[in-house]
Structure formats: structure tokens, C-alpha cells
PDB file of C-alpha atoms and ligand atoms in Angstrom:
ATOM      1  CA  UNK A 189       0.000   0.000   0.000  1.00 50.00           C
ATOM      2  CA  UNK A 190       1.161   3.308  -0.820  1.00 57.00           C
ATOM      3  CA  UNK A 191       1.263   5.549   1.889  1.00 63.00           C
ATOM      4  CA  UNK A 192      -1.511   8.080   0.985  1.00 64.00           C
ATOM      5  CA  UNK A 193      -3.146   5.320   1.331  1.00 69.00           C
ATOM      6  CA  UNK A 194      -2.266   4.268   5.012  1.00 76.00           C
ATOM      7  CA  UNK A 195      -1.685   7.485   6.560  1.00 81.00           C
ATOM      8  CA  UNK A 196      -4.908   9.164   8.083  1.00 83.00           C
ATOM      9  CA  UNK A 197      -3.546  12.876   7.099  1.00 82.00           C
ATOM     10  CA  UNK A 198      -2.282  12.330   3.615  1.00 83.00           C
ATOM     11  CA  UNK A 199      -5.349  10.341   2.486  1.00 83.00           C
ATOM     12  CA  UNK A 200      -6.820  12.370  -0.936  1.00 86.00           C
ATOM     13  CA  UNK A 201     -10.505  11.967   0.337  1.00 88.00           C
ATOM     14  CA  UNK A 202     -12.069  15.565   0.469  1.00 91.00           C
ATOM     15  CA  UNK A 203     -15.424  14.681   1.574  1.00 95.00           C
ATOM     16  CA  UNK A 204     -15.057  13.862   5.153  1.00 96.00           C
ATOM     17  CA  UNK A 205     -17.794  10.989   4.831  1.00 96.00           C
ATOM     18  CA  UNK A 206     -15.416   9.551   1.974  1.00 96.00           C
ATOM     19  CA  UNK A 207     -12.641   9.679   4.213  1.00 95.00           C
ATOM     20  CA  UNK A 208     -13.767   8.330   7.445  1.00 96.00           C
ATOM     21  CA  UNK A 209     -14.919   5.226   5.323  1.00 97.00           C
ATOM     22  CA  UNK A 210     -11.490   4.889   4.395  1.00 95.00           C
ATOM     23  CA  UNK A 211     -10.207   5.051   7.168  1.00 96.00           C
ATOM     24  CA  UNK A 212     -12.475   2.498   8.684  1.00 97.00           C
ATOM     25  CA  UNK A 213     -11.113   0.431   5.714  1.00 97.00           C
ATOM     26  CA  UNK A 214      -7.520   1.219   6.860  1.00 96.00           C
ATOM     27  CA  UNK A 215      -8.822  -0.390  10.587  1.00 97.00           C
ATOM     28  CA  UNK A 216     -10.540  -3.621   9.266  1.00 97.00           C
ATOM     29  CA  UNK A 217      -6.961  -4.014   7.893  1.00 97.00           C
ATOM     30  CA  UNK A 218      -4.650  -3.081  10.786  1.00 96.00           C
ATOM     31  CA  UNK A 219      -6.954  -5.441  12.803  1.00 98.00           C
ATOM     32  CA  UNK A 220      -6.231  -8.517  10.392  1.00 98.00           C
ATOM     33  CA  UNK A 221      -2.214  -7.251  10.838  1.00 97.00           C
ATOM     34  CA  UNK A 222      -2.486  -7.934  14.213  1.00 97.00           C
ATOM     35  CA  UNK A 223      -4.027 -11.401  14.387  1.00 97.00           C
ATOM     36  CA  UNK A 224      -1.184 -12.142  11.557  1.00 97.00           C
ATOM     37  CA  UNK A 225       1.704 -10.928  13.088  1.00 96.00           C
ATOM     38  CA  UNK A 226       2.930 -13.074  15.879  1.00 91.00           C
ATOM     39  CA  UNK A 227       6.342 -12.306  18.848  1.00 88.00           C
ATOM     40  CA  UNK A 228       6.891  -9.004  18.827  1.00 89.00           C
ATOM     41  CA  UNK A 229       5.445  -7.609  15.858  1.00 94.00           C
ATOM     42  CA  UNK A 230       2.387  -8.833  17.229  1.00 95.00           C
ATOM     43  CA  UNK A 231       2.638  -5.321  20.163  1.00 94.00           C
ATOM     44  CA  UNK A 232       4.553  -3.237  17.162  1.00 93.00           C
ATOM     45  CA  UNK A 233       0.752  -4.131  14.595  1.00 95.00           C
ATOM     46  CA  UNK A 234      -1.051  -3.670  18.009  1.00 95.00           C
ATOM     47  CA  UNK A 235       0.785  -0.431  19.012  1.00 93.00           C
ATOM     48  CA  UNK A 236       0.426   0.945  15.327  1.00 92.00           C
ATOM     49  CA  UNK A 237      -3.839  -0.226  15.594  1.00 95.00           C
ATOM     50  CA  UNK A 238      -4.051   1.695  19.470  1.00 94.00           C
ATOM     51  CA  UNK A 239      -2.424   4.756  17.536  1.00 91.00           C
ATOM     52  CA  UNK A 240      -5.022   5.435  14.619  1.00 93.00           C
ATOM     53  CA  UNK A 241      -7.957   4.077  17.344  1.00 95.00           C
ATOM     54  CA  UNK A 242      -7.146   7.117  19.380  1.00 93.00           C
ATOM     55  CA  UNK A 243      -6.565   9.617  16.532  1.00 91.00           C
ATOM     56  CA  UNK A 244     -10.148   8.444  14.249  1.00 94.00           C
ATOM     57  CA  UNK A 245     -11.711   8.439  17.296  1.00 95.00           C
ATOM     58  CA  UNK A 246     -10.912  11.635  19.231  1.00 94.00           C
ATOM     59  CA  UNK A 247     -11.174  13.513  15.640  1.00 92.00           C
ATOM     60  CA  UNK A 248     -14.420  12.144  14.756  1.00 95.00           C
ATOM     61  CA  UNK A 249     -15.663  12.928  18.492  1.00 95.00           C
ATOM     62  CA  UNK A 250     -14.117  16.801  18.281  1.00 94.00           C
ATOM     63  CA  UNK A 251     -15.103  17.698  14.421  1.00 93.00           C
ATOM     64  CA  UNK A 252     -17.551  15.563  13.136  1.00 95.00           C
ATOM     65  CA  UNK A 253     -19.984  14.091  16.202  1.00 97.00           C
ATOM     66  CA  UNK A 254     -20.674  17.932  17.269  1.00 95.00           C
ATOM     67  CA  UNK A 255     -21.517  19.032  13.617  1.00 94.00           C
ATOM     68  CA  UNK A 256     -23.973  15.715  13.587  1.00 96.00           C
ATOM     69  CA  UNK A 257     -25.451  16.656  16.821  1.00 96.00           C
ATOM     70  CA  UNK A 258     -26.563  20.314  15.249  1.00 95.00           C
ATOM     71  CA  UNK A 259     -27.452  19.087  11.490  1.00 94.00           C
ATOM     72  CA  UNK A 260     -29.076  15.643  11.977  1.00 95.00           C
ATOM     73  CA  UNK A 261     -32.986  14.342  12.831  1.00 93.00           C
ATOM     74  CA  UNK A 262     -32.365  13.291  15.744  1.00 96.00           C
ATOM     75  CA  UNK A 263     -28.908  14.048  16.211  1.00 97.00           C
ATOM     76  CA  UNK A 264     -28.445  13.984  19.921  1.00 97.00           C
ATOM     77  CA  UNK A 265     -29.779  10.484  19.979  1.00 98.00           C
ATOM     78  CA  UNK A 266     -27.433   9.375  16.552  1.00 97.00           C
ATOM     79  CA  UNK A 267     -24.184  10.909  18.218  1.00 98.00           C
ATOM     80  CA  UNK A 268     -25.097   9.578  22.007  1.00 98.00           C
ATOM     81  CA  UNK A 269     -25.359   6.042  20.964  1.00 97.00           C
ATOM     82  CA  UNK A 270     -22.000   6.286  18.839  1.00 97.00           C
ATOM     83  CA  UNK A 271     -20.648   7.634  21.731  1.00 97.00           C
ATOM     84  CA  UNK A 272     -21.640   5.072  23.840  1.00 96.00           C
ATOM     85  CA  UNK A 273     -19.905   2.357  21.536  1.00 96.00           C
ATOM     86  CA  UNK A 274     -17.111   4.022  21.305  1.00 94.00           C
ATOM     87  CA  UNK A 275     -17.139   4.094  25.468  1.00 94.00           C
ATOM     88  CA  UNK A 276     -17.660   0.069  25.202  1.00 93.00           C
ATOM     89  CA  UNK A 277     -14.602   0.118  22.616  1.00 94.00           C
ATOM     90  CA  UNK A 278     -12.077   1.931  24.837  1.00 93.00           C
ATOM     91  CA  UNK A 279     -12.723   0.414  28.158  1.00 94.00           C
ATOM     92  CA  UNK A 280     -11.153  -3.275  26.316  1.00 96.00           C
ATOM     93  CA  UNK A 281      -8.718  -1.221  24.419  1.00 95.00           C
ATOM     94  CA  UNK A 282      -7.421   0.222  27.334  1.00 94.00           C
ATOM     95  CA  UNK A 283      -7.344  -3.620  29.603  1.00 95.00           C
ATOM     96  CA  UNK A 284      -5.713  -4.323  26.337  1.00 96.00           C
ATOM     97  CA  UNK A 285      -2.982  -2.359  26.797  1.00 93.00           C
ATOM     98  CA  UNK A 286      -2.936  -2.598  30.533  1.00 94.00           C
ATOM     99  CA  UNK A 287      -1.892  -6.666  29.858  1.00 95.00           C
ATOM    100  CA  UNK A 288      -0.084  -6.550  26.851  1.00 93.00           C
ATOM    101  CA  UNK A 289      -0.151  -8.636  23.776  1.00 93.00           C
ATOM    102  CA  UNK A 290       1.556 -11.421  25.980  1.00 93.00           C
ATOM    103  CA  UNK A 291      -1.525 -12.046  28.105  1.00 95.00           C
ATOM    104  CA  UNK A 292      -3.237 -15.176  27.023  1.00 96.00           C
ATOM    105  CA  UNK A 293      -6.559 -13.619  26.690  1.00 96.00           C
ATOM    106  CA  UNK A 294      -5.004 -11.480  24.152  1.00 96.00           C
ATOM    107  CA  UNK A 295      -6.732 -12.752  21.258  1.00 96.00           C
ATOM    108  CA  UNK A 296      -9.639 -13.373  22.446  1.00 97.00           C
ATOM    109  CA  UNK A 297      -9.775  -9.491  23.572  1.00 97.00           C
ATOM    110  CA  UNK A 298      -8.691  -8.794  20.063  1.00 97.00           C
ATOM    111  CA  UNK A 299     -11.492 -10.402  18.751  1.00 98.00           C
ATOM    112  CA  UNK A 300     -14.033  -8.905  20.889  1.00 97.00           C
ATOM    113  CA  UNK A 301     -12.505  -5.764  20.084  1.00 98.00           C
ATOM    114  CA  UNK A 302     -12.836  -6.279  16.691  1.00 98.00           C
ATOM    115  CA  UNK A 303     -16.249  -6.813  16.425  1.00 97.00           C
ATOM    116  CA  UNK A 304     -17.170  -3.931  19.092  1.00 97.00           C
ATOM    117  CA  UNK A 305     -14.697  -1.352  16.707  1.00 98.00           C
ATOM    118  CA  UNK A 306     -16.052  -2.627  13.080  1.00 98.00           C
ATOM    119  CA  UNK A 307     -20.106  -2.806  14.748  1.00 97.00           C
ATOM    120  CA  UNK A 308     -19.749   1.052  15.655  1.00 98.00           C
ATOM    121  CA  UNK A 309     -17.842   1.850  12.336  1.00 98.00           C
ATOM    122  CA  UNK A 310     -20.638   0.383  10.609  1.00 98.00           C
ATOM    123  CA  UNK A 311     -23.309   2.373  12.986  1.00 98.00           C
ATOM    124  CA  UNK A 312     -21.616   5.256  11.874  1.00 98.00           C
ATOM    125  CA  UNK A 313     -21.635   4.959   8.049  1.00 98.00           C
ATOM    126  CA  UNK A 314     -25.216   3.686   8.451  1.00 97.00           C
ATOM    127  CA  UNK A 315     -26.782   6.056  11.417  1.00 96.00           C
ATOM    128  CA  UNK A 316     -24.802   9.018  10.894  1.00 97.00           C
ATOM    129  CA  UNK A 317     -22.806   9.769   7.887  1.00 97.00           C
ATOM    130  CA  UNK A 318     -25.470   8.906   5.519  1.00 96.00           C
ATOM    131  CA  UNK A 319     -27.831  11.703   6.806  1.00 96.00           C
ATOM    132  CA  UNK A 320     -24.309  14.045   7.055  1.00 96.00           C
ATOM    133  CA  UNK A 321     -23.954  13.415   3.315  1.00 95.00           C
ATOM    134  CA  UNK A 322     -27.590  14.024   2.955  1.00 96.00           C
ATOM    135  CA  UNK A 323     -28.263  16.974   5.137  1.00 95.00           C
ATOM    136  CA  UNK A 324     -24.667  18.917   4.577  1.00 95.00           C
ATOM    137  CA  UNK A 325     -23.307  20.811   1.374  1.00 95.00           C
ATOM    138  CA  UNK A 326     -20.339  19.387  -0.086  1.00 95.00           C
ATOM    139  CA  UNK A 327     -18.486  22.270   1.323  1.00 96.00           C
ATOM    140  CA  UNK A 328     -19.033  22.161   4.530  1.00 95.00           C
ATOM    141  CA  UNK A 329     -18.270  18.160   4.491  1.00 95.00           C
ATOM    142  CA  UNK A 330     -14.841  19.578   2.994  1.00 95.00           C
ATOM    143  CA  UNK A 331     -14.593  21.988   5.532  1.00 93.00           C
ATOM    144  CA  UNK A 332     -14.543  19.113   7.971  1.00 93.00           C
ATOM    145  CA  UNK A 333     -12.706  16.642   5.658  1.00 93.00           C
ATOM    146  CA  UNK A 334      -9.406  19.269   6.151  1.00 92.00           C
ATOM    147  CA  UNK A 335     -10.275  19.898   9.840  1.00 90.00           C
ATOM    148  CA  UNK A 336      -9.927  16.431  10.433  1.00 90.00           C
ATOM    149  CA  UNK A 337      -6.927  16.311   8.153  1.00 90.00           C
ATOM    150  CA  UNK A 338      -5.379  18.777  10.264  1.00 88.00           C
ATOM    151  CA  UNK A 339      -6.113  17.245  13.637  1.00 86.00           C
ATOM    152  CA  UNK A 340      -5.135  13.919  12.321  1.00 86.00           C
ATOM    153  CA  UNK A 341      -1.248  15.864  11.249  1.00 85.00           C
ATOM    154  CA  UNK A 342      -0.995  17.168  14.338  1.00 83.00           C
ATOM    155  CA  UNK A 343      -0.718  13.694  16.128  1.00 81.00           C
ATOM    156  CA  UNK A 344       1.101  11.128  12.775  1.00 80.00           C
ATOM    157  CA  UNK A 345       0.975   7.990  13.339  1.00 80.00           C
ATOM    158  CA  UNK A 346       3.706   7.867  10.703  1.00 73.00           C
ATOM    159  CA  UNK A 347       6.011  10.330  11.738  1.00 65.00           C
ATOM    160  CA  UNK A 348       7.794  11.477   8.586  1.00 62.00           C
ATOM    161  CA  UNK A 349      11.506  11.643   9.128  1.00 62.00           C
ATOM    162  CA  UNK A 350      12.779  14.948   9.821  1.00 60.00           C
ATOM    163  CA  UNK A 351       9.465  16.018  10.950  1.00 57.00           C
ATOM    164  CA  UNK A 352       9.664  14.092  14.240  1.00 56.00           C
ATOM    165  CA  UNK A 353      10.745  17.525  16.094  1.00 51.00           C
ATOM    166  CA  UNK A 354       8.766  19.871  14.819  1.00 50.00           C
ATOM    167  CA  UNK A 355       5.510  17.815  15.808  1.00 59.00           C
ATOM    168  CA  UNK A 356       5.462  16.741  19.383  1.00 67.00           C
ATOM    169  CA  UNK A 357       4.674  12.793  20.217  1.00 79.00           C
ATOM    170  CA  UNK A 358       1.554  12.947  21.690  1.00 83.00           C
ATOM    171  CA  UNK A 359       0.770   9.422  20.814  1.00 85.00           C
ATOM    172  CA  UNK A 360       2.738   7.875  23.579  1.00 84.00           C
ATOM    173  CA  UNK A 361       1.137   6.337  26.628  1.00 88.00           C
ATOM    174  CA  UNK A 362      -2.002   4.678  27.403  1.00 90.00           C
ATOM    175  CA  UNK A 363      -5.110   5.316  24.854  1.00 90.00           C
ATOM    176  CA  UNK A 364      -6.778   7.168  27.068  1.00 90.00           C
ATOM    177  CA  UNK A 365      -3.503   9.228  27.208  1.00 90.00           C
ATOM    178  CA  UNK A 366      -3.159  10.170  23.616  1.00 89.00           C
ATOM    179  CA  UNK A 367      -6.802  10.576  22.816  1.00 91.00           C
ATOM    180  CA  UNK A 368      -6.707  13.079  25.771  1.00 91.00           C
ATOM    181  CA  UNK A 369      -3.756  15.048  24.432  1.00 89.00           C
ATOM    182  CA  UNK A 370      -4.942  14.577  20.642  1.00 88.00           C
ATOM    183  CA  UNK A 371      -8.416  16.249  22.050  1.00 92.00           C
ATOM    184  CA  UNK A 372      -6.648  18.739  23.402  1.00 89.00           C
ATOM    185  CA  UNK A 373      -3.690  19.702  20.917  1.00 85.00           C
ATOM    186  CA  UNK A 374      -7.159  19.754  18.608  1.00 86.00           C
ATOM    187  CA  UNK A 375      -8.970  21.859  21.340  1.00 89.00           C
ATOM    188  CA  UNK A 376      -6.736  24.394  20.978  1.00 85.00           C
ATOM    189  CA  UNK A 377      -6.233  24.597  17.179  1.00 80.00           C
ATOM    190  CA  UNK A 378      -9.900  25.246  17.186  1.00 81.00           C
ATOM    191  CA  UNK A 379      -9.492  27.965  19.552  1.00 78.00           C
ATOM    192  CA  UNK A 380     -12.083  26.161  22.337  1.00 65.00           C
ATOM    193  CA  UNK A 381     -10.792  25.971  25.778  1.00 53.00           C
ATOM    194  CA  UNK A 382      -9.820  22.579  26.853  1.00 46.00           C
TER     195      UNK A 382
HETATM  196 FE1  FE2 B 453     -16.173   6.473  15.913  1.00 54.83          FE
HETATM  197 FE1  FE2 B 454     -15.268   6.025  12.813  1.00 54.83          FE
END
């Protein structure tokens, strides 16, 4: 894969409901790396899968969940229940974590996880981004397609090489770590108190 492809900020989606479907893609397949990979590329694939977890997830909850909330029929009750799946999600993710890729529930976790992550994914593209496409222009979905573009730069999970120190590491840590300094490095690009 090439790595516009693989790399939440440089993917060429400009519609923000075209590129959170990709991305989703991109997790279906860093899920199957994991199960593949065995020793210690099995923590490195898991590692690389906690990474884009906490940046798709803390962008879509910062740009896209509050712009849902205002423009859908029933958009409190769309963005709650995604929100409440992605609660489910992160509570594993983060025993995950806690007992490494050595623990011999492991896969079994991963599994679970799985099926929790890909179920809300596909609660998203079914509850919520098909009204967004329906109920937004196709600039405003652009408009959020380069906010989350720029929220997803700010925390790579590919640091570039030479880039390293000019963008801080903020995906280091637990989950709940990163997503809370991804939420707030995008807090404050938006301006919003943290
Ligand atoms: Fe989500
Ligand atoms: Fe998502």
C-alpha cells in the first residue's frame, strides 16, 4: 500500500464521509495485521492499531460528532449512541494495553474488540454519515474533511523523518492518554478551551 493510502492525514478523500470510510477500511486491515503478526510484531501491529484508534476516534468525536449533533434528525440520539460504543470500545482497548499482547486472553480481547470497533464503524456509516452526506453541502463536508486532516497531522501515526521535532509525540502512553492530548492539541487549534 502506498502511503496516501495508510496514513490518516495524507489520504486524498475531500469529503469527510469519503474519508472516514477509508479510514475504517484502513482499521478492518490493521486489525487482520495484528491477528497475523505473531512475537513481537504482534505489540509493534497492536501499538500501530491503538495509535489510529485514538486519533479516528478523538477527531471524529471533536469535528464531526458535534456538527452531527446540530445538522441531523435526531442528532443527539445518533451521536449519544456512537458515543456510547465508542465508550464500550475503549474500556477493552485500554485492559488491552494494561496486559499486553503477551496475556493469554489477548486474542480473544482482540477479537471482541474487533467486532465492538467494526459494529460502531458500521453504525456510523449507516446512522450518521449517511444523513451528514444528505443533510450537509459538499463544502461544509470539505470543511470538515481538512479539519480532520489537520487534527489527524498534528498527532502522525507515521512520523515522517525529519518532521519528528517539529511535531510533538503525543501518541505515547495509554489510549486514554493520547486521545486526551490529541483532544486537546485539537482543542486548541480550534481555539475552544480545553
Ligand atoms: Fe467512531
Ligand atoms: Fe469512525
Amino acid at each position: 500500500m502506498t502511503e496516501h493510502r495508510t496514513v490518516p492525514e495524507l489520504m486524498e478523500e475531500n469529503d469527510v464521509v469519503d474519508l472516514l470510510i477509508r479510514q475504517h477500511a484502513l482499521i478492518r486491515d490493521m486489525f487482520d495485521e495484528v491477528e497475523k503478526a505473531s512475537g513481537a510484531e504482534r505489540g509493534e501491529a497492536f501499538q500501530r492499531l491503538v495509535r489510529m484508534l485514538a486519533v479516528h476516534e478523538t477527531a471524529e468525536e471533536e469535528i464531526v460528532h458535534p456538527y452531527a449533533r446540530r445538522k441531523l434528525e435526531g442528532g443527539d440520539a445518533v451521536v449519544d449512541d456512537r458515543l456510547a460504543e465508542e465508550h464500550e470500545a475503549k474500556k477493552l482497548l485500554m485492559e488491552m494495553d494494561k496486559a499486553g499482547p503477551e496475556d493469554s486472553r489477548f486474542m480473544t480481547n482482540l477479537a471482541v474488540l474487533r467486532a465492538s470497533v467494526l459494529a460502531h464503524a458500521r453504525s456510523e456509516e449507516r446512522y450518521e454519515f449517511t444523513q451528514l452526506r444528505a443533510r450537509t453541502s459538499q463544502t461544509e463536508r470539505r470543511a470538515m474533511a481538512a479539519g480532520l486532516k489537520a487534527a489527524e497531522a498534528m498527532a502522525p501515526t507515521h512520523p515522517h523523518p525529519g518532521v519528528e521535532s517539529a511535531t510533538k509525540n503525543l501518541l505515547i502512553g495509554t489510549p486514554v492518554a493520547m486521545m486526551d492530548r490529541v483532544r486537546d492539541a485539537i482543542r486548541n487549534a480550534m481555539g475552544k478551551d480545553g
